[in-house]
């Protein structure tokens, strides 16, 4: 007789561990990194400070921040072997596929990829965070038919990333916006990619294997690919006056609107609120095309909230307004998920380091529905 078991599809509602890294309050629409409100971190902090906070569990003092920033700068360069990997991919390759392979190559440059020492793993995490930004910018350059640029250590992490991508040092406003994009995407508890990272590392695979698994899981449109899909939709809508018709038809055809809905948030994602506030700030300084996308996004947001917000708990998530903001920073849609991955490296690493304090191999069960004890026939006897 078949055993009765409860299956939690998509592990919905299942707690996998205890963590002090990130709290997502999906009912109230609140997000905290190590107890600090995301709004405060976005307004007053920097990506470097947030990385320190996530990895060490406390905000740094001035000296600690200077030392940490210097350490990150020293780790920005990538090896010729990694650059070759990026150059060898075809220009048609998807950027996240290139990142996955290039990131995997980082372990080859580490004489001892696995360590059970927490301080050593924090050093590896710093290396991964710094180098992934360089890799991401290099992928963007090669995709555009341009040469890879070396990091500029007079610039902070965000400004340097934009410089390595565009060959232009950004102004203060663009630097701040890029920093906010990095901060908002830095961490988000046990989402699919973080869980994938933990599953890989629960086997005591090294931290590089973990983040590579994270990149793989981030790829899909239900996770890291949603911002690119959202911008694609805004472009398809084409004109602001077409927004309501388009959304109406899409919903009638049971299509999902990318950048809306969340497994945990049943209200407005606080990261989306912060990003929305930046749309107004860039509107005056962006080209006509971006302004049009902003208008479309705001009309789509209003309509979705009216139709599905309160009634179905489907609200804008972090991926909805990111697109126009990335475009404003001269980041092309095909690079969005790669930039997301580059921001998230710190969250993935912080979780691995925490999980290894009390590691337990992930090994869930499935309810078997197939046959047993079938008679094995020789191939010549099979119909
Ligand atoms: N547009 C229209 N309907 C939606 C949407 C949406 N964006 N999201 C969920 N629904 C509907 C869905 O069709 C389903 O309806 P029904 O019960 O009638 O079949 C119901 O809501 C439940 O959806 P689900 O997909 O089963 O629920 P979930 O908890 O697995 O969904 C989600 C979470 C993020 C996968 C989903 O909301 C979604 O696919 N959203 C679009 C993709 C997206 O924006 N992803 C980024 C998430 S946030 C950043 C990140 O994690 O990377």
Tab-separated table of C-alpha atoms and ligand atoms in Angstrom:
chain	number	residue	atom	x	y	z
A	1	UNK	CA	0.000	0.000	0.000
A	2	UNK	CA	1.180	3.480	-0.839
A	3	UNK	CA	2.476	5.498	2.067
A	4	UNK	CA	0.649	8.821	2.676
A	5	UNK	CA	3.110	11.667	2.774
A	6	UNK	CA	2.737	15.422	2.694
A	7	UNK	CA	4.527	16.951	-0.262
A	8	UNK	CA	5.403	20.640	0.022
A	9	UNK	CA	5.652	21.638	-3.605
A	10	UNK	CA	8.487	24.058	-4.214
A	11	UNK	CA	9.277	23.674	-0.488
A	12	UNK	CA	6.633	26.355	0.046
A	13	UNK	CA	6.391	27.174	3.744
A	14	UNK	CA	9.308	24.875	4.700
A	15	UNK	CA	12.029	26.241	6.990
A	16	UNK	CA	15.444	24.816	6.097
A	17	UNK	CA	17.673	26.426	8.711
A	18	UNK	CA	18.069	29.218	11.270
A	19	UNK	CA	19.841	32.323	10.040
A	20	UNK	CA	20.730	35.773	11.335
A	21	UNK	CA	21.607	37.250	7.944
A	22	UNK	CA	18.359	38.520	6.492
A	23	UNK	CA	14.747	38.934	7.540
A	24	UNK	CA	12.052	39.177	4.871
A	25	UNK	CA	8.706	40.205	6.352
A	26	UNK	CA	6.394	39.340	3.494
A	27	UNK	CA	3.221	40.572	5.197
A	28	UNK	CA	4.510	43.981	6.220
A	29	UNK	CA	6.815	44.458	3.214
A	30	UNK	CA	9.960	44.868	5.304
A	31	UNK	CA	13.493	43.711	4.636
A	32	UNK	CA	16.454	43.725	7.017
A	33	UNK	CA	20.097	42.792	6.479
A	34	UNK	CA	21.557	41.745	9.853
A	35	UNK	CA	18.801	43.756	11.553
A	36	UNK	CA	19.279	46.974	9.552
A	37	UNK	CA	16.409	48.312	7.457
A	38	UNK	CA	16.990	48.088	3.718
A	39	UNK	CA	15.849	51.718	3.344
A	40	UNK	CA	18.600	52.931	5.699
A	41	UNK	CA	21.230	50.811	3.979
A	42	UNK	CA	20.138	52.105	0.557
A	43	UNK	CA	20.161	55.732	1.729
A	44	UNK	CA	23.224	55.911	3.930
A	45	UNK	CA	25.462	52.924	3.294
A	46	UNK	CA	27.677	51.669	0.474
A	47	UNK	CA	27.957	48.256	-1.179
A	48	UNK	CA	31.338	47.696	0.479
A	49	UNK	CA	29.823	48.452	3.894
A	50	UNK	CA	26.880	46.125	3.187
A	51	UNK	CA	29.280	43.345	2.154
A	52	UNK	CA	31.175	43.777	5.415
A	53	UNK	CA	27.886	43.745	7.346
A	54	UNK	CA	26.642	40.582	5.643
A	55	UNK	CA	29.932	38.709	5.992
A	56	UNK	CA	30.950	39.757	9.520
A	57	UNK	CA	27.499	40.351	11.038
A	58	UNK	CA	28.171	43.954	12.160
A	59	UNK	CA	28.708	47.354	10.603
A	60	UNK	CA	32.406	48.196	10.251
A	61	UNK	CA	34.095	51.104	12.031
A	62	UNK	CA	36.082	53.531	9.828
A	63	UNK	CA	39.330	51.573	9.959
A	64	UNK	CA	37.609	48.259	9.326
A	65	UNK	CA	35.811	49.728	6.321
A	66	UNK	CA	39.024	51.195	4.869
A	67	UNK	CA	40.856	47.877	5.310
A	68	UNK	CA	37.965	45.910	3.845
A	69	UNK	CA	37.640	48.267	0.853
A	70	UNK	CA	41.376	47.937	0.184
A	71	UNK	CA	41.120	44.148	0.372
A	72	UNK	CA	38.278	44.168	-2.151
A	73	UNK	CA	40.283	46.414	-4.474
A	74	UNK	CA	43.289	44.073	-4.310
A	75	UNK	CA	41.060	41.201	-5.423
A	76	UNK	CA	39.530	42.922	-8.462
A	77	UNK	CA	41.951	41.664	-11.081
A	78	UNK	CA	41.121	38.423	-12.875
A	79	UNK	CA	43.628	35.987	-14.363
A	80	UNK	CA	44.460	35.734	-18.068
A	81	UNK	CA	42.901	32.248	-18.015
A	82	UNK	CA	39.578	33.680	-16.837
A	83	UNK	CA	39.764	36.470	-19.432
A	84	UNK	CA	40.435	33.849	-22.125
A	85	UNK	CA	37.352	31.909	-21.078
A	86	UNK	CA	35.250	35.058	-21.437
A	87	UNK	CA	36.776	35.904	-24.835
A	88	UNK	CA	36.341	32.359	-26.182
A	89	UNK	CA	32.575	32.266	-25.766
A	90	UNK	CA	30.623	33.201	-28.869
A	91	UNK	CA	29.170	36.704	-28.810
A	92	UNK	CA	25.723	35.108	-29.034
A	93	UNK	CA	26.204	33.254	-25.716
A	94	UNK	CA	23.944	34.341	-22.875
A	95	UNK	CA	25.886	36.439	-20.426
A	96	UNK	CA	24.916	34.398	-17.375
A	97	UNK	CA	26.222	31.234	-19.068
A	98	UNK	CA	29.552	32.956	-19.575
A	99	UNK	CA	29.567	34.133	-15.960
A	100	UNK	CA	28.794	30.615	-14.717
A	101	UNK	CA	31.822	29.208	-16.513
A	102	UNK	CA	34.163	32.100	-15.736
A	103	UNK	CA	33.131	32.040	-12.081
A	104	UNK	CA	33.768	28.337	-11.913
A	105	UNK	CA	37.313	29.007	-13.158
A	106	UNK	CA	38.063	31.142	-10.060
A	107	UNK	CA	38.535	27.981	-8.009
A	108	UNK	CA	41.344	26.906	-10.347
A	109	UNK	CA	43.304	30.018	-9.313
A	110	UNK	CA	42.903	29.178	-5.632
A	111	UNK	CA	45.456	26.597	-4.470
A	112	UNK	CA	43.040	25.420	-1.757
A	113	UNK	CA	39.448	25.996	-2.897
A	114	UNK	CA	37.872	24.203	0.069
A	115	UNK	CA	38.486	25.321	3.597
A	116	UNK	CA	36.763	24.542	6.881
A	117	UNK	CA	38.176	27.728	8.398
A	118	UNK	CA	35.681	30.605	8.580
A	119	UNK	CA	38.259	33.410	8.224
A	120	UNK	CA	39.710	31.746	5.142
A	121	UNK	CA	36.250	31.416	3.661
A	122	UNK	CA	35.555	35.111	4.268
A	123	UNK	CA	38.773	35.866	2.325
A	124	UNK	CA	37.507	33.632	-0.493
A	125	UNK	CA	34.152	35.429	-0.394
A	126	UNK	CA	35.871	38.822	-0.774
A	127	UNK	CA	37.757	37.424	-3.755
A	128	UNK	CA	34.546	36.107	-5.326
A	129	UNK	CA	32.623	39.381	-4.814
A	130	UNK	CA	35.407	41.560	-6.222
A	131	UNK	CA	36.307	39.338	-9.166
A	132	UNK	CA	32.719	38.639	-10.184
A	133	UNK	CA	32.164	42.358	-10.787
A	134	UNK	CA	35.252	42.430	-13.014
A	135	UNK	CA	34.091	39.304	-14.847
A	136	UNK	CA	30.604	40.759	-15.365
A	137	UNK	CA	31.951	43.998	-16.802
A	138	UNK	CA	34.341	42.026	-19.035
A	139	UNK	CA	31.454	39.897	-20.321
A	140	UNK	CA	29.543	43.070	-21.211
A	141	UNK	CA	32.575	44.507	-23.030
A	142	UNK	CA	33.261	41.352	-25.056
A	143	UNK	CA	29.590	41.005	-25.950
A	144	UNK	CA	29.784	44.543	-27.345
A	145	UNK	CA	32.894	43.706	-29.379
A	146	UNK	CA	35.145	45.778	-27.117
A	147	UNK	CA	38.288	44.989	-25.136
A	148	UNK	CA	38.399	44.090	-21.439
A	149	UNK	CA	39.345	47.009	-19.181
A	150	UNK	CA	41.512	46.739	-16.076
A	151	UNK	CA	39.967	47.870	-12.771
A	152	UNK	CA	40.617	51.453	-11.615
A	153	UNK	CA	41.495	51.300	-7.935
A	154	UNK	CA	40.883	55.010	-7.401
A	155	UNK	CA	37.163	54.178	-7.704
A	156	UNK	CA	34.813	52.421	-5.304
A	157	UNK	CA	33.197	49.090	-6.209
A	158	UNK	CA	30.152	50.544	-8.004
A	159	UNK	CA	31.943	53.342	-9.855
A	160	UNK	CA	34.686	50.931	-10.876
A	161	UNK	CA	32.118	48.452	-12.191
A	162	UNK	CA	30.508	51.131	-14.377
A	163	UNK	CA	33.936	52.308	-15.501
A	164	UNK	CA	35.048	48.766	-16.451
A	165	UNK	CA	31.809	48.321	-18.399
A	166	UNK	CA	31.486	51.675	-20.165
A	167	UNK	CA	35.062	53.075	-20.206
A	168	UNK	CA	33.671	56.221	-18.545
A	169	UNK	CA	33.990	57.257	-14.934
A	170	UNK	CA	30.410	57.776	-13.755
A	171	UNK	CA	29.116	61.000	-12.203
A	172	UNK	CA	28.115	60.956	-8.527
A	173	UNK	CA	24.414	60.323	-9.253
A	174	UNK	CA	25.110	57.298	-11.455
A	175	UNK	CA	27.621	55.964	-8.937
A	176	UNK	CA	25.011	56.242	-6.163
A	177	UNK	CA	22.334	54.573	-8.290
A	178	UNK	CA	24.658	51.698	-9.188
A	179	UNK	CA	25.535	51.316	-5.522
A	180	UNK	CA	21.843	51.105	-4.668
A	181	UNK	CA	21.290	48.439	-7.321
A	182	UNK	CA	24.155	46.422	-5.802
A	183	UNK	CA	22.862	46.918	-2.238
A	184	UNK	CA	19.259	45.987	-3.040
A	185	UNK	CA	20.311	42.815	-4.843
A	186	UNK	CA	22.973	41.801	-2.303
A	187	UNK	CA	20.898	39.392	-0.232
A	188	UNK	CA	17.413	37.927	0.131
A	189	UNK	CA	17.391	34.906	2.481
A	190	UNK	CA	16.612	31.429	1.123
A	191	UNK	CA	15.549	32.253	-2.410
A	192	UNK	CA	16.124	29.659	-5.155
A	193	UNK	CA	19.723	30.617	-5.946
A	194	UNK	CA	20.783	30.894	-2.300
A	195	UNK	CA	19.179	27.531	-1.618
A	196	UNK	CA	21.023	26.047	-4.618
A	197	UNK	CA	24.266	27.444	-3.187
A	198	UNK	CA	23.531	25.867	0.185
A	199	UNK	CA	22.604	22.514	-1.352
A	200	UNK	CA	25.917	22.404	-3.241
A	201	UNK	CA	27.949	23.447	-0.192
A	202	UNK	CA	26.108	21.095	2.171
A	203	UNK	CA	28.090	18.327	0.451
A	204	UNK	CA	31.242	20.193	1.612
A	205	UNK	CA	31.922	21.228	-1.966
A	206	UNK	CA	33.972	24.441	-1.931
A	207	UNK	CA	32.455	27.927	-1.848
A	208	UNK	CA	33.249	28.446	-5.570
A	209	UNK	CA	31.117	25.410	-6.433
A	210	UNK	CA	28.361	26.923	-4.302
A	211	UNK	CA	28.284	30.313	-6.019
A	212	UNK	CA	28.466	28.623	-9.420
A	213	UNK	CA	25.346	26.637	-8.482
A	214	UNK	CA	23.804	29.939	-7.366
A	215	UNK	CA	24.437	31.495	-10.777
A	216	UNK	CA	22.868	28.478	-12.486
A	217	UNK	CA	19.711	28.753	-10.383
A	218	UNK	CA	19.469	32.512	-10.858
A	219	UNK	CA	19.132	32.188	-14.610
A	220	UNK	CA	15.431	31.536	-15.045
A	221	UNK	CA	12.737	34.176	-15.631
A	222	UNK	CA	11.038	33.208	-12.354
A	223	UNK	CA	14.140	34.456	-10.507
A	224	UNK	CA	17.038	36.565	-11.844
A	225	UNK	CA	15.802	36.686	-15.417
A	226	UNK	CA	12.625	38.573	-14.492
A	227	UNK	CA	14.053	42.097	-14.888
A	228	UNK	CA	15.167	41.457	-18.456
A	229	UNK	CA	11.788	39.881	-19.224
A	230	UNK	CA	10.008	42.898	-17.676
A	231	UNK	CA	11.889	45.346	-19.889
A	232	UNK	CA	11.215	43.142	-22.907
A	233	UNK	CA	7.526	43.381	-22.085
A	234	UNK	CA	7.699	47.184	-21.673
A	235	UNK	CA	9.337	47.407	-25.092
A	236	UNK	CA	6.656	45.154	-26.591
A	237	UNK	CA	3.977	47.416	-25.115
A	238	UNK	CA	5.705	50.120	-27.127
A	239	UNK	CA	3.554	53.103	-26.263
A	240	UNK	CA	2.233	54.178	-22.839
A	241	UNK	CA	-1.321	54.307	-24.205
A	242	UNK	CA	-1.091	50.618	-25.098
A	243	UNK	CA	-0.207	49.571	-21.529
A	244	UNK	CA	-3.657	48.804	-20.145
A	245	UNK	CA	-4.773	46.853	-23.236
A	246	UNK	CA	-1.573	44.814	-23.247
A	247	UNK	CA	-1.836	43.891	-19.565
A	248	UNK	CA	-5.539	43.118	-19.907
A	249	UNK	CA	-4.873	40.756	-22.811
A	250	UNK	CA	-1.867	39.145	-21.150
A	251	UNK	CA	-3.812	38.403	-17.974
A	252	UNK	CA	-6.805	37.135	-19.953
A	253	UNK	CA	-4.376	34.767	-21.714
A	254	UNK	CA	-3.135	33.590	-18.278
A	255	UNK	CA	0.292	35.066	-18.901
A	256	UNK	CA	2.399	36.125	-15.960
A	257	UNK	CA	3.560	39.735	-15.846
A	258	UNK	CA	7.257	39.603	-15.061
A	259	UNK	CA	8.411	41.736	-12.142
A	260	UNK	CA	5.228	41.057	-10.160
A	261	UNK	CA	4.441	38.498	-7.489
A	262	UNK	CA	6.637	36.864	-4.919
A	263	UNK	CA	6.668	33.684	-2.876
A	264	UNK	CA	7.183	35.614	0.359
A	265	UNK	CA	6.009	39.207	-0.202
A	266	UNK	CA	2.247	39.468	-0.270
A	267	UNK	CA	2.523	43.240	-0.369
A	268	UNK	CA	4.779	45.786	-2.090
A	269	UNK	CA	8.407	44.578	-2.141
A	270	UNK	CA	10.303	47.317	-0.228
A	271	UNK	CA	13.147	47.126	-2.763
A	272	UNK	CA	10.709	47.923	-5.573
A	273	UNK	CA	9.485	50.961	-3.605
A	274	UNK	CA	13.040	52.274	-3.319
A	275	UNK	CA	13.661	51.704	-7.021
A	276	UNK	CA	10.388	53.399	-7.938
A	277	UNK	CA	11.510	56.517	-6.067
A	278	UNK	CA	14.567	56.620	-8.363
A	279	UNK	CA	12.476	56.682	-11.536
A	280	UNK	CA	11.492	60.283	-10.820
A	281	UNK	CA	15.110	61.201	-10.182
A	282	UNK	CA	16.365	59.862	-13.509
A	283	UNK	CA	13.400	60.929	-15.640
A	284	UNK	CA	14.778	64.390	-16.377
A	285	UNK	CA	18.223	63.017	-17.280
A	286	UNK	CA	17.266	60.049	-19.422
A	287	UNK	CA	16.640	59.751	-23.127
A	288	UNK	CA	13.141	59.653	-24.646
A	289	UNK	CA	13.159	55.864	-24.935
A	290	UNK	CA	13.872	55.346	-21.232
A	291	UNK	CA	11.286	57.972	-20.284
A	292	UNK	CA	8.740	56.086	-22.355
A	293	UNK	CA	9.587	52.826	-20.552
A	294	UNK	CA	9.257	54.619	-17.216
A	295	UNK	CA	5.801	55.850	-18.161
A	296	UNK	CA	4.784	52.364	-19.303
A	297	UNK	CA	6.125	50.832	-16.096
A	298	UNK	CA	4.162	53.267	-13.928
A	299	UNK	CA	0.925	52.649	-15.808
A	300	UNK	CA	1.476	48.875	-15.686
A	301	UNK	CA	2.191	49.087	-11.959
A	302	UNK	CA	-1.058	50.974	-11.310
A	303	UNK	CA	-3.133	48.564	-13.341
A	304	UNK	CA	-1.566	45.440	-11.791
A	305	UNK	CA	-2.081	46.769	-8.270
A	306	UNK	CA	-5.720	47.577	-9.049
A	307	UNK	CA	-6.326	44.152	-10.565
A	308	UNK	CA	-4.141	41.786	-8.535
A	309	UNK	CA	-2.558	43.725	-5.672
A	310	UNK	CA	-4.922	43.622	-2.709
A	311	UNK	CA	-7.132	40.873	-4.155
A	312	UNK	CA	-4.378	38.345	-5.005
A	313	UNK	CA	-1.303	39.612	-3.138
A	314	UNK	CA	0.579	40.146	-6.414
A	315	UNK	CA	2.619	43.326	-6.142
A	316	UNK	CA	5.708	44.719	-7.881
A	317	UNK	CA	8.941	42.988	-6.903
A	318	UNK	CA	12.545	44.161	-7.164
A	319	UNK	CA	12.728	43.187	-10.829
A	320	UNK	CA	9.991	45.440	-12.145
A	321	UNK	CA	11.570	48.885	-12.000
A	322	UNK	CA	15.189	47.711	-12.257
A	323	UNK	CA	15.166	47.655	-16.055
A	324	UNK	CA	14.748	51.377	-16.814
A	325	UNK	CA	17.296	52.149	-14.074
A	326	UNK	CA	19.888	49.730	-15.475
A	327	UNK	CA	19.286	51.149	-18.957
A	328	UNK	CA	19.864	54.645	-17.563
A	329	UNK	CA	23.252	53.379	-16.356
A	330	UNK	CA	24.022	52.077	-19.872
A	331	UNK	CA	23.642	48.460	-18.791
A	332	UNK	CA	21.993	46.456	-21.550
A	333	UNK	CA	19.124	44.017	-20.807
A	334	UNK	CA	21.213	40.961	-21.677
A	335	UNK	CA	23.556	41.883	-18.816
A	336	UNK	CA	20.884	42.499	-16.131
A	337	UNK	CA	20.956	39.006	-14.622
A	338	UNK	CA	24.747	38.980	-14.651
A	339	UNK	CA	24.823	42.229	-12.668
A	340	UNK	CA	22.221	40.748	-10.301
A	341	UNK	CA	24.464	37.683	-9.825
A	342	UNK	CA	27.447	39.885	-9.220
A	343	UNK	CA	25.579	41.761	-6.438
A	344	UNK	CA	24.251	38.531	-4.909
A	345	UNK	CA	27.661	36.848	-4.534
A	346	UNK	CA	27.929	38.329	-1.052
A	347	UNK	CA	24.568	36.926	0.056
A	348	UNK	CA	25.408	33.484	-1.291
A	349	UNK	CA	28.797	33.467	0.455
A	350	UNK	CA	27.437	34.775	3.762
A	351	UNK	CA	24.868	31.967	3.781
A	352	UNK	CA	27.419	29.256	3.016
A	353	UNK	CA	29.721	30.480	5.767
A	354	UNK	CA	26.857	30.558	8.261
A	355	UNK	CA	25.458	27.173	7.170
A	356	UNK	CA	28.830	25.450	7.518
A	357	UNK	CA	28.853	26.280	11.255
A	358	UNK	CA	26.286	23.540	11.627
A	359	UNK	CA	26.385	21.751	8.298
A	360	UNK	CA	23.808	19.127	7.444
A	361	UNK	CA	23.701	17.485	4.023
A	362	UNK	CA	20.513	18.373	2.130
A	363	UNK	CA	18.840	15.128	1.154
A	364	UNK	CA	15.046	15.408	0.890
A	365	UNK	CA	12.755	12.575	-0.176
A	366	UNK	CA	10.381	11.950	-3.043
A	367	UNK	CA	7.309	9.814	-3.107
A	368	UNK	CA	8.026	7.130	-5.699
A	369	UNK	CA	5.158	6.621	-8.134
A	370	UNK	CA	6.739	4.210	-10.599
A	371	UNK	CA	6.676	0.410	-10.864
A	372	UNK	CA	8.809	-2.126	-9.037
A	373	UNK	CA	9.982	-5.683	-9.732
A	374	UNK	CA	9.474	-5.479	-13.507
A	375	UNK	CA	10.813	-8.417	-15.483
A	376	UNK	CA	13.995	-7.495	-17.379
A	377	UNK	CA	13.684	-8.742	-20.979
A	378	UNK	CA	16.531	-9.093	-23.394
A	379	UNK	CA	16.427	-6.306	-26.034
A	380	UNK	CA	15.486	-8.777	-28.793
A	381	UNK	CA	12.367	-9.771	-26.825
A	382	UNK	CA	11.024	-6.228	-26.405
A	383	UNK	CA	8.160	-5.059	-28.611
B	1	LIG	N1	1.463	37.861	-13.105
B	1	LIG	C1	0.240	37.288	-13.141
B	1	LIG	N2	-0.144	36.301	-12.312
B	1	LIG	C2	0.732	35.886	-11.403
B	1	LIG	C3	2.007	36.440	-11.276
B	1	LIG	C4	2.367	37.461	-12.177
B	1	LIG	N3	3.578	38.009	-12.141
B	1	LIG	N4	2.672	35.837	-10.281
B	1	LIG	C5	1.845	34.913	-9.786
B	1	LIG	N5	0.663	34.940	-10.459
B	1	LIG	C6	-0.502	34.070	-10.252
B	1	LIG	C7	-0.220	32.712	-10.881
B	1	LIG	O1	-0.644	32.677	-12.226
B	1	LIG	C8	-1.047	31.794	-9.994
B	1	LIG	O2	-2.384	31.919	-10.357
B	1	LIG	P1	-3.393	30.658	-10.259
B	1	LIG	O3	-3.436	30.329	-8.788
B	1	LIG	O4	-4.671	31.188	-10.792
B	1	LIG	O5	-2.770	29.576	-11.066
B	1	LIG	C9	-0.890	32.427	-8.602
B	1	LIG	O6	-0.607	33.821	-8.845
B	1	LIG	C10	0.251	31.818	-7.801
B	1	LIG	O7	1.455	31.896	-8.590
B	1	LIG	P2	2.670	30.887	-8.433
B	1	LIG	O8	3.611	31.146	-9.541
B	1	LIG	O9	2.173	29.497	-8.261
B	1	LIG	O10	3.205	31.329	-7.010
B	1	LIG	P3	4.688	31.326	-6.494
B	1	LIG	O11	4.687	31.596	-5.050
B	1	LIG	O12	5.386	30.101	-6.954
B	1	LIG	O13	5.174	32.616	-7.316
B	1	LIG	C11	6.788	33.798	-8.497
B	1	LIG	C12	6.289	33.343	-7.117
B	1	LIG	C13	7.831	34.870	-8.262
B	1	LIG	C14	7.419	32.593	-9.196
B	1	LIG	C15	5.625	34.351	-9.361
B	1	LIG	O14	4.984	35.424	-8.701
B	1	LIG	C16	6.103	34.776	-10.730
B	1	LIG	O15	6.269	33.910	-11.611
B	1	LIG	N6	6.327	36.100	-10.968
B	1	LIG	C17	6.876	36.564	-12.216
B	1	LIG	C18	8.375	36.362	-12.249
B	1	LIG	C19	9.111	37.328	-11.359
B	1	LIG	O16	8.825	38.521	-11.346
B	1	LIG	N7	10.104	36.802	-10.641
B	1	LIG	C20	10.985	37.614	-9.763
B	1	LIG	C21	10.722	37.315	-8.325
B	1	LIG	S1	11.481	38.491	-7.205
B	1	LIG	C22	13.158	38.511	-7.538
B	1	LIG	C23	13.830	37.200	-7.533
B	1	LIG	O17	13.580	36.333	-6.735
B	1	LIG	O18	14.697	37.027	-8.390
